[in-house]
C-alpha positions as a printed NumPy array, in Angstrom:
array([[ -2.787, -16.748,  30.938],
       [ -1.788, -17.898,  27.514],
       [ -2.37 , -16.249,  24.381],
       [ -4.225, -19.176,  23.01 ],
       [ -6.215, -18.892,  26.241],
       [ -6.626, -15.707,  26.138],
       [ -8.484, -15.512,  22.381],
       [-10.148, -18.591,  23.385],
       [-11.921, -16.685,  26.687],
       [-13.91 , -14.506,  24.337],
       [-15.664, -15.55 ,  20.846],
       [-13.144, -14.028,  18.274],
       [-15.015, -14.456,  14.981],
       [-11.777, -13.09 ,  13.19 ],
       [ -8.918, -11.731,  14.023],
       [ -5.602, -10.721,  11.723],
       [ -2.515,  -9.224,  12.379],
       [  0.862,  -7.632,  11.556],
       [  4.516,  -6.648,  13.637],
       [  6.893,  -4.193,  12.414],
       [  9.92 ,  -2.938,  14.413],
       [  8.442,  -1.888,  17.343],
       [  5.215,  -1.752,  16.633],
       [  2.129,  -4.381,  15.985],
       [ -1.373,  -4.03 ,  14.842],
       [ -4.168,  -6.257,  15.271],
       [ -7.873,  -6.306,  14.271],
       [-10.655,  -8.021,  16.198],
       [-14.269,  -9.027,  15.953],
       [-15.524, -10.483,  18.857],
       [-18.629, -11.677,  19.781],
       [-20.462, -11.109,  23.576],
       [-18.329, -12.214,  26.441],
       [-15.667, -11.859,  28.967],
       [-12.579, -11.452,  28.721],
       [-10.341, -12.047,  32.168],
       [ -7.984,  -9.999,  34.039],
       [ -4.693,  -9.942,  32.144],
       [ -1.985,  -7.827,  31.069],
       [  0.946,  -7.056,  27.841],
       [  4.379,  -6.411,  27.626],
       [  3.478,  -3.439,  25.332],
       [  1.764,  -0.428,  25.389],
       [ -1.957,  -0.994,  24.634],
       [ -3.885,   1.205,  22.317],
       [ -7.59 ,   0.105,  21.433],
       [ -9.705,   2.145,  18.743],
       [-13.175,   0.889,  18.18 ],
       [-14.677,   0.532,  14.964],
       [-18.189,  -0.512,  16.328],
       [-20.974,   2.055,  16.04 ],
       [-21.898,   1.153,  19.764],
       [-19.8  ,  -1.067,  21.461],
       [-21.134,  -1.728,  25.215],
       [-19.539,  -2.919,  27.638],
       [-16.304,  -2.157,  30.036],
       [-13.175,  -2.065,  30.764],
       [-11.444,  -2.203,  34.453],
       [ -7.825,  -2.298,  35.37 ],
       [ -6.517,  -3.403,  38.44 ],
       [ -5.644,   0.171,  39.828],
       [ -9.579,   0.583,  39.418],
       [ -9.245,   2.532,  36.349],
       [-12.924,   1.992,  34.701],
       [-14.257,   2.988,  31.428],
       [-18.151,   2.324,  29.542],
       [-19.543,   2.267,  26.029],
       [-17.007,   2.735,  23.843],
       [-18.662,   4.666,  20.241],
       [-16.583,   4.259,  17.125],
       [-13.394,   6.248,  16.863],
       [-13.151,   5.839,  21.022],
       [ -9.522,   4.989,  21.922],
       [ -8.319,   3.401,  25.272],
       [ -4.86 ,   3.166,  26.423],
       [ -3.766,   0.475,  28.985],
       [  0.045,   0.816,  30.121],
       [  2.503,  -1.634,  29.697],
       [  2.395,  -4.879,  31.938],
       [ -1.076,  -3.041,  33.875],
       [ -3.756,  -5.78 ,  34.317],
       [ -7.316,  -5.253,  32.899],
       [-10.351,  -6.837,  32.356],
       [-13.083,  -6.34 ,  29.846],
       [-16.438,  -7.193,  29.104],
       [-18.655,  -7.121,  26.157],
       [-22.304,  -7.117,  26.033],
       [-22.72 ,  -7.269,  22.029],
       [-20.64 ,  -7.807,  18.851],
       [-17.818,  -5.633,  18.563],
       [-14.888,  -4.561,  16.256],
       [-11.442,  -3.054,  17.541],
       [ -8.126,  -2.326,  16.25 ],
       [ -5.726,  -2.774,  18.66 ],
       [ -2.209,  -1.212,  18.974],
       [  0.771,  -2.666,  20.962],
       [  3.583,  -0.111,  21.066],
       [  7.21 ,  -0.583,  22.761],
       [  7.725,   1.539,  25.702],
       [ 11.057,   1.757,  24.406],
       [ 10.036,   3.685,  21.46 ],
       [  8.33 ,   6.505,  24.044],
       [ 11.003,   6.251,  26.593],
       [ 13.412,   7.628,  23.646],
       [ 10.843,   9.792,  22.269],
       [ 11.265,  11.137,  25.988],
       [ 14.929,  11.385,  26.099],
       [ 14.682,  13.227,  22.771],
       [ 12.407,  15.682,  24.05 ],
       [ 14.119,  15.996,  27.322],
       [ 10.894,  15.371,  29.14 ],
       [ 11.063,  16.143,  33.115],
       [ 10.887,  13.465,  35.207],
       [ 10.294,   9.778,  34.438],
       [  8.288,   8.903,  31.76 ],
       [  4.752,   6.862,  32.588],
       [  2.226,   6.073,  30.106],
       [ -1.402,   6.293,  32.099],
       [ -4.357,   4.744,  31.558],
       [ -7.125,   7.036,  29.379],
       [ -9.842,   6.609,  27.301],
       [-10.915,   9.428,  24.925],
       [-14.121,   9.492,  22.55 ],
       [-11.95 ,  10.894,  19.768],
       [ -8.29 ,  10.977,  19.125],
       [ -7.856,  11.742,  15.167],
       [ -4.165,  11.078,  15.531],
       [ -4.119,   7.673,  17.055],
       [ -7.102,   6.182,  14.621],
       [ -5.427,   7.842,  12.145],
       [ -2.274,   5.783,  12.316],
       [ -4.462,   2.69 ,  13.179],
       [ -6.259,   3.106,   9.957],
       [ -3.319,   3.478,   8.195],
       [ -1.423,   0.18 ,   9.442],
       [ -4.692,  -1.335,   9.207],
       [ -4.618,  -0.512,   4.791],
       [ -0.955,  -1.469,   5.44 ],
       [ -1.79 ,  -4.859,   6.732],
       [ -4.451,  -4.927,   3.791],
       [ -1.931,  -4.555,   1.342],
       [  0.395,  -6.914,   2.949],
       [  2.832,  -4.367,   3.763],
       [  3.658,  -2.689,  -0.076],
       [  4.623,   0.294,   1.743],
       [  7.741,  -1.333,   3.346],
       [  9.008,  -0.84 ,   6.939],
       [  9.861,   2.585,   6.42 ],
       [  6.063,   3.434,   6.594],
       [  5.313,   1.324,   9.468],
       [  8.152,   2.982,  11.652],
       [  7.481,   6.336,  10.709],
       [  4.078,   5.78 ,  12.071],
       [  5.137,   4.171,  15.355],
       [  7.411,   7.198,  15.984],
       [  4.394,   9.286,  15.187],
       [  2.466,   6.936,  18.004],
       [  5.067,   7.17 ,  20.488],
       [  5.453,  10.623,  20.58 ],
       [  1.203,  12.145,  20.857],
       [  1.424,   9.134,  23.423],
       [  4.154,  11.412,  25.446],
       [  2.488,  14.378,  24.716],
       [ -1.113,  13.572,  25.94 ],
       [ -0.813,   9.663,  27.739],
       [  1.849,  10.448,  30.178],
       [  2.575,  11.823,  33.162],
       [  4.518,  14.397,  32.141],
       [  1.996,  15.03 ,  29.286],
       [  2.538,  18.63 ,  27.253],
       [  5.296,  19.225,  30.232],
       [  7.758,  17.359,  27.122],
       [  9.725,  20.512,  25.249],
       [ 10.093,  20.287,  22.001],
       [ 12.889,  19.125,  19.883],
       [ 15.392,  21.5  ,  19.058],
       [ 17.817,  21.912,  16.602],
       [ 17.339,  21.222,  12.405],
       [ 18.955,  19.578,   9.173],
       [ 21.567,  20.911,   7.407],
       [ 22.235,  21.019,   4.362],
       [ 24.939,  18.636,   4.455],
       [ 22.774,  15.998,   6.864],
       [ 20.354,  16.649,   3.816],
       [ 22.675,  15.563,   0.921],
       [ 23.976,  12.924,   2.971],
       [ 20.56 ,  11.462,   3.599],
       [ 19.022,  12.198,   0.009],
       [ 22.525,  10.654,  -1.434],
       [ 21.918,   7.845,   0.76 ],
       [ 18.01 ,   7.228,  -0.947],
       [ 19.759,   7.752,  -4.408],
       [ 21.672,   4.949,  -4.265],
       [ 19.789,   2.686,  -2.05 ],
       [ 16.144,   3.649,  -3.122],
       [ 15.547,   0.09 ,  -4.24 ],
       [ 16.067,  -1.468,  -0.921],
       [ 13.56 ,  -1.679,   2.274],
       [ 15.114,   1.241,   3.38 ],
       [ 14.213,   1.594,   7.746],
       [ 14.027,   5.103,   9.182],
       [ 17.126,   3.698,  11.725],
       [ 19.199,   3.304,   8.976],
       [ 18.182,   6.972,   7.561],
       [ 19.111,   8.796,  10.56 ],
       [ 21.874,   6.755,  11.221],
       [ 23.25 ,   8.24 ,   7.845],
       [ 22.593,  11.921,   9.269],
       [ 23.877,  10.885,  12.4  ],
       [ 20.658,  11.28 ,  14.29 ],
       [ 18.236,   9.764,  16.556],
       [ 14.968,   8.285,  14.841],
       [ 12.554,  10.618,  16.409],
       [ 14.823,  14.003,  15.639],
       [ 15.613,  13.126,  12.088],
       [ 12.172,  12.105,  11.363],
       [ 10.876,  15.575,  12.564],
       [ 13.44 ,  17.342,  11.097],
       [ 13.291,  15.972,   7.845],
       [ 10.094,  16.496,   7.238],
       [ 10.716,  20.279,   8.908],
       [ 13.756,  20.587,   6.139],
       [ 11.605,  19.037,   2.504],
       [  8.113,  19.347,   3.63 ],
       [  7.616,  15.528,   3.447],
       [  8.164,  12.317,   5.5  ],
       [ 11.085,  10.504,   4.326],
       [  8.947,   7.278,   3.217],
       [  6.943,  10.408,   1.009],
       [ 10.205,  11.538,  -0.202],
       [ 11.256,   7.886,  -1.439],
       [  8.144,   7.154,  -2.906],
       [  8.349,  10.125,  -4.86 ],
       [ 11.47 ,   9.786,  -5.521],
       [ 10.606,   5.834,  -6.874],
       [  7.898,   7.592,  -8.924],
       [ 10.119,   9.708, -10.805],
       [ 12.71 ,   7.209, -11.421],
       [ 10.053,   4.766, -13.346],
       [  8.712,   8.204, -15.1  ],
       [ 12.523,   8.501, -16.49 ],
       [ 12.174,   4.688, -17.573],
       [  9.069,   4.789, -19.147],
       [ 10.09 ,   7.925, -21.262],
       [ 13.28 ,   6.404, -21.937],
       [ 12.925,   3.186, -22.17 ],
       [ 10.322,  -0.062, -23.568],
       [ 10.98 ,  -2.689, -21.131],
       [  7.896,  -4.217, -19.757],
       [  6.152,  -2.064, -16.719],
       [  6.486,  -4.906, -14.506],
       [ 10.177,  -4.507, -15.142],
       [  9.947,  -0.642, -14.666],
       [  8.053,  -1.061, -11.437],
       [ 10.773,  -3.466, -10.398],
       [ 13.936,  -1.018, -11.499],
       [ 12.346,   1.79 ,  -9.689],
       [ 12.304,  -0.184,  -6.25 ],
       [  8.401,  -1.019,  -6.227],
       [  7.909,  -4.943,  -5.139],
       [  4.678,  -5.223,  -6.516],
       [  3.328,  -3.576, -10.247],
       [ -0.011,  -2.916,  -9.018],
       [  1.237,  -1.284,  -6.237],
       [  3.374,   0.918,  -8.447],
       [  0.669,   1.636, -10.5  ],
       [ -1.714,   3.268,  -7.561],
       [  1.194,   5.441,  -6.356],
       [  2.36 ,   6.602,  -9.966],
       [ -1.54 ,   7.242, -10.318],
       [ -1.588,   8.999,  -7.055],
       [  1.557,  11.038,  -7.714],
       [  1.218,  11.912, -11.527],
       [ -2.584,  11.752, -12.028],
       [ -2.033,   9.347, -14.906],
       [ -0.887,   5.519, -15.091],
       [  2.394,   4.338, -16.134],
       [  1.187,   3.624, -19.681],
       [ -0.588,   6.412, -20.609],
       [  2.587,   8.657, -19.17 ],
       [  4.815,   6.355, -21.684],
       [  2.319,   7.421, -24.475],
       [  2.291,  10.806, -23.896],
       [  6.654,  10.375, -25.163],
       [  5.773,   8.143, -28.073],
       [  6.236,   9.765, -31.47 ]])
């Protein structure tokens, strides 16, 4: 079945959407209706946003699940078929991960076994609608936060995925090893220079000489922050030395310190400094 089809099989009264390396995130209304046996190349992850969303949803392995409440999550493997059918309006946010992504969380974590994603529906998962609603405000903000973000979260995904949608489940051993010092300077030397750019977590540990999933854990193990927190602030304090410094325009500081948008500099400066950009540059003015 076709995607047009597909959307076509139930009554969508919206739906919007967004793809980042690896990872895409879309967000449904539907109306009532059926929707027919089919399947995805990706990993599926459904969170509902509906107060009470009735209904079901089978798989062809005759996997079934009811009544989804808000903050319920379902996971359908890659390329399974399933069906689904709702008996009232309805609001998702839908997930579809590359098994790639958990296969090398695997590898990293030197899982036993093969790696298999099962299906399983939860009433809660805080992690997974917690990196739903943050794409989501991503997608909202037409991606300000840059890919960096976006990966960082499907790594995040991709590994609680191993850890509790699997197979192998909490069988997967931690990641050993750390960051030295010099993997550090590299890597922070690296932001210095390049902090203007859409910097992607690949090309981060590629500079430490890592894989994504190791050098995102260990980083944040090492500074106590994810490296898209760590560029942020370090964006932050670069426009707080221009705006002490300096009198060119703020749109021009928010552009210098690697921001793409002003207002989107201003939140995060807010956020970071508990003061806007032009009441910090006041506080310097004699």
């Amino acid at each position: 079945m076709g995607a047009a089809e597909l959307h076509q099989s139930l009554p969508v009264v919206s739906r919007t959407g967004a793809d980042w390396d690896g990872i895409r995130l879309e967000h449904y209304r539907f109306h009532a209706g059926e929707l027919p046996e089919h399947s995805h190349a990706r990993h599926l992850v459904m969170i509902s946003m509906s107060g009470d969303c009735t209904g079901e949803i089978r798989t062809a392995g005759g996997f079934n699940s009811r009544d989804m409440g808000r903050g319920s999550v379902c996971v359908i493997p890659a390329h399974d078929p399933f069906a689904a059918r709702l008996e009232g309006d309805a609001e998702y946010l839908t997930l579809f991960l590359e098994p790639s992504l958990v296969r090398r969380a695997a590898a990293e974590s030197r899982a036993p076994g093969g790696v298999e994603v099962i299906e399983k529906c939860a009433a809660s998962d805080p992690v997974i609608r917690n990196v739903g609603l943050a794409l989501f405000a991503e997608l909202k903000s037409e991606g300000l936060s840059g890919r960096l973000y976006a990966e960082s979260l499907a790594n995040v995904l991709a590994v609680h995925l191993l850890r509790h949608y699997t197979a192998a489940g909490d069988g997967a051993r931690a990641l050993t090893g750390g960051l030295s010092g010099q993997r550090l300077r590299q890597v922070t030397d690296f932001i210095s220079d390049n902090y203007g750019s859409d910097l992607s977590l690949a090309e981060l540990a590629g500079v430490a000489g890592m894989s994504t999933f190791h050098f995102a854990r260990e980083f944040k193990r090492t500074t106590g922050t994810t490296p898209h927190q760590y560029l942020i602030k370090f964006r932050v304090e670069r426009a707080k030395a221009l705006l002490k410094e300096s009198a060119m325009p703020l749109v021009e500081v928010s552009s210098q310190s690697g921001f793409s948008h002003q207002s989107h500099f201003t939140r995060l400066f807010r956020r970071l400094t508990g003061t806007t950009p032009q009441s910090y540059r006041l506080l310097f003015q004699h």
